[in-house]
């Protein structure tokens, strides 16, 4: 059974008072919406994540380097003795799910209802207990931010069911796998496992998905602030609408190439297989599929280089690999803009402005799924003010988020720590 995390374990000292007020406001909102609260209420939190390396490798059983960040979705929860989940998210309609009916519903695709029903179904399918609860949630992981708000939400629901009905005994890896199942089968998005794993496990983590049932997790214990660089995520204000076919084409094309070799995933072959069969692969699948496959193998190697650089405190080598990753994503993976909307290339504009401001220092790259949304930059602290000003001049105030790395993933929160004096 896992112990609830103290608020001081989840947030930086300068943010503690703000976070306490945030939780207290959520409790008051719960009371107002549900008409009161019992002494047995519980608190939960699940963080967003940032992908550091391994762009579009996880869905082909590759390697990734990711980290949970200091933006999260939180929940105030009470169990119910009826088979119903009633979840109200701030700013959205209430979701009401009958947990005796856990079939996939086409009408729920791309909704919070689908995620909740899918997580409950995943628990039941895995042999775990489920039960009803009421919850009020609020988040600062902005939807479409590239920080995986949906994964954080799924991991949150998983932690609630684990704590309320399974004595908190379900591990972070299993919760992530159930969350991915919910997103794939119920929500209808063909995502890999990285988003859910980073949110669930917490901290800097390298993940090897060669065996997705037993992924190899390596938590990297470093003090990122010691490198004197800020991690920035810049929202380029791109519209994610109608981009699902662009996202889905990447794993589809990679897996198509793999299937030429009578296997399901690229991880089951090697780069030399592609090179030795280049002519027939280009003819059968097209050049983009071949380039995306080559990106996969090179990106896997870069993850190893990134991990080694961090463990060796060689930050210059780390930055070099980040730049290489961004270059490969732009040229070979080709997920910086949609070919269906070539007039809108906010990610490319962001990368150009970032490179101009950084003047060969730091590093920048496309962040996450790509096509629209966010870029990531590692910015020397002495350049942060200018960097933020220049990017926000292009994309608007508040578009450049300076983030911290959170060491703990999805968790129950000690409600007594919310009341404690600083």
mmCIF file of N, CA and C in Angstrom, residues 365-419:
data_model
loop_
_atom_site.group_PDB
_atom_site.id
_atom_site.type_symbol
_atom_site.label_atom_id
_atom_site.label_comp_id
_atom_site.label_asym_id
_atom_site.label_seq_id
_atom_site.Cartn_x
_atom_site.Cartn_y
_atom_site.Cartn_z
ATOM 1 N N UNK A 365 13.453 21.922 -29.881
ATOM 2 C CA UNK A 365 12.953 20.814 -30.705
ATOM 3 C C UNK A 365 11.437 20.787 -30.658
ATOM 4 N N UNK A 366 10.833 20.053 -31.616
ATOM 5 C CA UNK A 366 9.399 19.812 -31.548
ATOM 6 C C UNK A 366 9.124 18.994 -30.298
ATOM 7 N N UNK A 367 7.971 19.244 -29.695
ATOM 8 C CA UNK A 367 7.637 18.575 -28.434
ATOM 9 C C UNK A 367 6.421 17.676 -28.626
ATOM 10 N N UNK A 368 6.558 16.410 -28.233
ATOM 11 C CA UNK A 368 5.406 15.515 -28.232
ATOM 12 C C UNK A 368 5.010 15.067 -29.618
ATOM 13 N N UNK A 369 3.687 14.932 -29.818
ATOM 14 C CA UNK A 369 3.175 14.372 -31.063
ATOM 15 C C UNK A 369 3.499 15.191 -32.284
ATOM 16 N N UNK A 370 3.522 16.523 -32.110
ATOM 17 C CA UNK A 370 3.883 17.392 -33.216
ATOM 18 C C UNK A 370 2.693 17.849 -34.037
ATOM 19 N N UNK A 371 2.994 18.388 -35.232
ATOM 20 C CA UNK A 371 2.043 18.913 -36.220
ATOM 21 C C UNK A 371 1.425 20.245 -35.790
ATOM 22 N N UNK A 372 1.103 20.401 -34.536
ATOM 23 C CA UNK A 372 0.606 21.661 -33.979
ATOM 24 C C UNK A 372 0.879 21.588 -32.481
ATOM 25 N N UNK A 373 0.811 22.724 -31.806
ATOM 26 C CA UNK A 373 0.966 22.670 -30.358
ATOM 27 C C UNK A 373 2.232 23.296 -29.851
ATOM 28 N N UNK A 374 3.176 22.479 -29.380
ATOM 29 C CA UNK A 374 4.272 23.036 -28.602
ATOM 30 C C UNK A 374 5.654 22.650 -29.118
ATOM 31 N N UNK A 375 6.617 23.526 -28.799
ATOM 32 C CA UNK A 375 8.025 23.188 -28.925
ATOM 33 C C UNK A 375 8.645 23.206 -27.528
ATOM 34 N N UNK A 376 9.785 22.562 -27.409
ATOM 35 C CA UNK A 376 10.521 22.487 -26.141
ATOM 36 C C UNK A 376 11.863 23.179 -26.319
ATOM 37 N N UNK A 377 12.292 23.887 -25.297
ATOM 38 C CA UNK A 377 13.601 24.540 -25.363
ATOM 39 C C UNK A 377 14.300 24.444 -24.014
ATOM 40 N N UNK A 378 15.599 24.245 -24.077
ATOM 41 C CA UNK A 378 16.452 24.317 -22.894
ATOM 42 C C UNK A 378 17.235 25.623 -23.016
ATOM 43 N N UNK A 379 16.968 26.527 -22.102
ATOM 44 C CA UNK A 379 17.423 27.913 -22.237
ATOM 45 C C UNK A 379 18.382 28.276 -21.102
ATOM 46 N N UNK A 380 19.598 28.771 -21.427
ATOM 47 C CA UNK A 380 20.493 29.249 -20.368
ATOM 48 C C UNK A 380 19.787 30.293 -19.509
ATOM 49 N N UNK A 381 19.965 30.219 -18.193
ATOM 50 C CA UNK A 381 19.225 31.087 -17.287
ATOM 51 C C UNK A 381 19.459 32.562 -17.586
ATOM 52 N N UNK A 382 20.672 32.913 -18.032
ATOM 53 C CA UNK A 382 20.957 34.321 -18.291
ATOM 54 C C UNK A 382 20.223 34.828 -19.546
ATOM 55 N N UNK A 383 19.689 33.897 -20.362
ATOM 56 C CA UNK A 383 18.969 34.281 -21.573
ATOM 57 C C UNK A 383 17.457 34.117 -21.419
ATOM 58 N N UNK A 384 17.004 33.640 -20.262
ATOM 59 C CA UNK A 384 15.604 33.256 -20.116
ATOM 60 C C UNK A 384 14.654 34.434 -20.299
ATOM 61 N N UNK A 385 14.980 35.571 -19.709
ATOM 62 C CA UNK A 385 14.082 36.724 -19.799
ATOM 63 C C UNK A 385 13.898 37.156 -21.249
ATOM 64 N N UNK A 386 15.006 37.262 -22.000
ATOM 65 C CA UNK A 386 14.928 37.663 -23.404
ATOM 66 C C UNK A 386 14.204 36.604 -24.222
ATOM 67 N N UNK A 387 14.512 35.331 -23.950
ATOM 68 C CA UNK A 387 13.883 34.232 -24.687
ATOM 69 C C UNK A 387 12.369 34.274 -24.515
ATOM 70 N N UNK A 388 11.925 34.375 -23.278
ATOM 71 C CA UNK A 388 10.495 34.400 -22.994
ATOM 72 C C UNK A 388 9.820 35.595 -23.676
ATOM 73 N N UNK A 389 10.459 36.752 -23.610
ATOM 74 C CA UNK A 389 9.902 37.956 -24.210
ATOM 75 C C UNK A 389 9.753 37.795 -25.728
ATOM 76 N N UNK A 390 10.779 37.272 -26.385
ATOM 77 C CA UNK A 390 10.749 37.135 -27.842
ATOM 78 C C UNK A 390 9.716 36.108 -28.301
ATOM 79 N N UNK A 391 9.612 34.980 -27.600
ATOM 80 C CA UNK A 391 8.639 33.965 -28.006
ATOM 81 C C UNK A 391 7.220 34.434 -27.747
ATOM 82 N N UNK A 392 7.014 35.134 -26.642
ATOM 83 C CA UNK A 392 5.659 35.611 -26.339
ATOM 84 C C UNK A 392 5.262 36.799 -27.210
ATOM 85 N N UNK A 393 6.246 37.478 -27.771
ATOM 86 C CA UNK A 393 5.934 38.529 -28.744
ATOM 87 C C UNK A 393 5.299 37.922 -29.989
ATOM 88 N N UNK A 394 5.714 36.697 -30.317
ATOM 89 C CA UNK A 394 5.184 36.010 -31.499
ATOM 90 C C UNK A 394 3.871 35.283 -31.173
ATOM 91 N N UNK A 395 3.827 34.580 -30.043
ATOM 92 C CA UNK A 395 2.696 33.692 -29.757
ATOM 93 C C UNK A 395 1.763 34.192 -28.654
ATOM 94 N N UNK A 396 2.073 35.339 -28.069
ATOM 95 C CA UNK A 396 1.168 35.915 -27.083
ATOM 96 C C UNK A 396 1.620 35.688 -25.648
ATOM 97 N N UNK A 397 1.147 36.546 -24.765
ATOM 98 C CA UNK A 397 1.504 36.445 -23.353
ATOM 99 C C UNK A 397 1.080 35.122 -22.757
ATOM 100 N N UNK A 398 1.951 34.557 -21.928
ATOM 101 C CA UNK A 398 1.654 33.293 -21.279
ATOM 102 C C UNK A 398 1.897 32.064 -22.127
ATOM 103 N N UNK A 399 2.420 32.242 -23.334
ATOM 104 C CA UNK A 399 2.628 31.088 -24.223
ATOM 105 C C UNK A 399 3.912 30.330 -23.896
ATOM 106 N N UNK A 400 4.859 30.989 -23.199
ATOM 107 C CA UNK A 400 6.119 30.332 -22.836
ATOM 108 C C UNK A 400 6.054 29.912 -21.373
ATOM 109 N N UNK A 401 5.983 28.607 -21.134
ATOM 110 C CA UNK A 401 5.868 28.062 -19.779
ATOM 111 C C UNK A 401 7.243 27.611 -19.292
ATOM 112 N N UNK A 402 7.682 28.159 -18.179
ATOM 113 C CA UNK A 402 8.934 27.743 -17.549
ATOM 114 C C UNK A 402 8.576 26.703 -16.495
ATOM 115 N N UNK A 403 9.033 25.471 -16.695
ATOM 116 C CA UNK A 403 8.571 24.347 -15.878
ATOM 117 C C UNK A 403 9.641 23.805 -14.949
ATOM 118 N N UNK A 404 9.162 23.100 -13.926
ATOM 119 C CA UNK A 404 10.036 22.336 -13.047
ATOM 120 C C UNK A 404 9.776 20.853 -13.237
ATOM 121 N N UNK A 405 10.670 20.028 -12.765
ATOM 122 C CA UNK A 405 10.531 18.580 -12.853
ATOM 123 C C UNK A 405 10.001 18.060 -11.519
ATOM 124 N N UNK A 406 8.924 17.310 -11.568
ATOM 125 C CA UNK A 406 8.311 16.749 -10.351
ATOM 126 C C UNK A 406 8.805 15.318 -10.158
ATOM 127 N N UNK A 407 9.229 14.996 -8.963
ATOM 128 C CA UNK A 407 9.831 13.690 -8.693
ATOM 129 C C UNK A 407 8.804 12.577 -8.490
ATOM 130 N N UNK A 408 7.572 12.938 -8.124
ATOM 131 C CA UNK A 408 6.542 11.946 -7.812
ATOM 132 C C UNK A 408 5.460 11.981 -8.883
ATOM 133 N N UNK A 409 5.031 10.818 -9.335
ATOM 134 C CA UNK A 409 3.994 10.737 -10.351
ATOM 135 C C UNK A 409 2.608 10.794 -9.730
ATOM 136 N N UNK A 410 1.655 10.061 -10.347
ATOM 137 C CA UNK A 410 0.290 10.043 -9.841
ATOM 138 C C UNK A 410 0.247 9.520 -8.417
ATOM 139 N N UNK A 411 -0.539 10.176 -7.564
ATOM 140 C CA UNK A 411 -0.513 9.815 -6.147
ATOM 141 C C UNK A 411 -1.741 10.328 -5.412
ATOM 142 N N UNK A 412 -2.038 9.673 -4.289
ATOM 143 C CA UNK A 412 -2.953 10.281 -3.336
ATOM 144 C C UNK A 412 -2.176 11.352 -2.582
ATOM 145 N N UNK A 413 -2.851 12.415 -2.176
ATOM 146 C CA UNK A 413 -2.215 13.533 -1.475
ATOM 147 C C UNK A 413 -2.681 13.541 -0.021
ATOM 148 N N UNK A 414 -1.742 13.692 0.891
ATOM 149 C CA UNK A 414 -2.066 13.765 2.323
ATOM 150 C C UNK A 414 -2.865 15.026 2.602
ATOM 151 N N UNK A 415 -4.144 14.850 2.910
ATOM 152 C CA UNK A 415 -4.987 16.036 3.097
ATOM 153 C C UNK A 415 -4.606 16.810 4.350
ATOM 154 N N UNK A 416 -3.960 16.159 5.310
ATOM 155 C CA UNK A 416 -3.512 16.887 6.501
ATOM 156 C C UNK A 416 -2.421 17.895 6.165
ATOM 157 N N UNK A 417 -1.619 17.591 5.122
ATOM 158 C CA UNK A 417 -0.536 18.508 4.738
ATOM 159 C C UNK A 417 -1.073 19.787 4.124
ATOM 160 N N UNK A 418 -2.318 19.761 3.644
ATOM 161 C CA UNK A 418 -2.936 20.971 3.087
ATOM 162 C C UNK A 418 -3.250 21.960 4.199
ATOM 163 N N UNK A 419 -3.531 21.425 5.397
ATOM 164 C CA UNK A 419 -3.935 22.283 6.527
ATOM 165 C C UNK A 419 -2.738 22.772 7.350
#
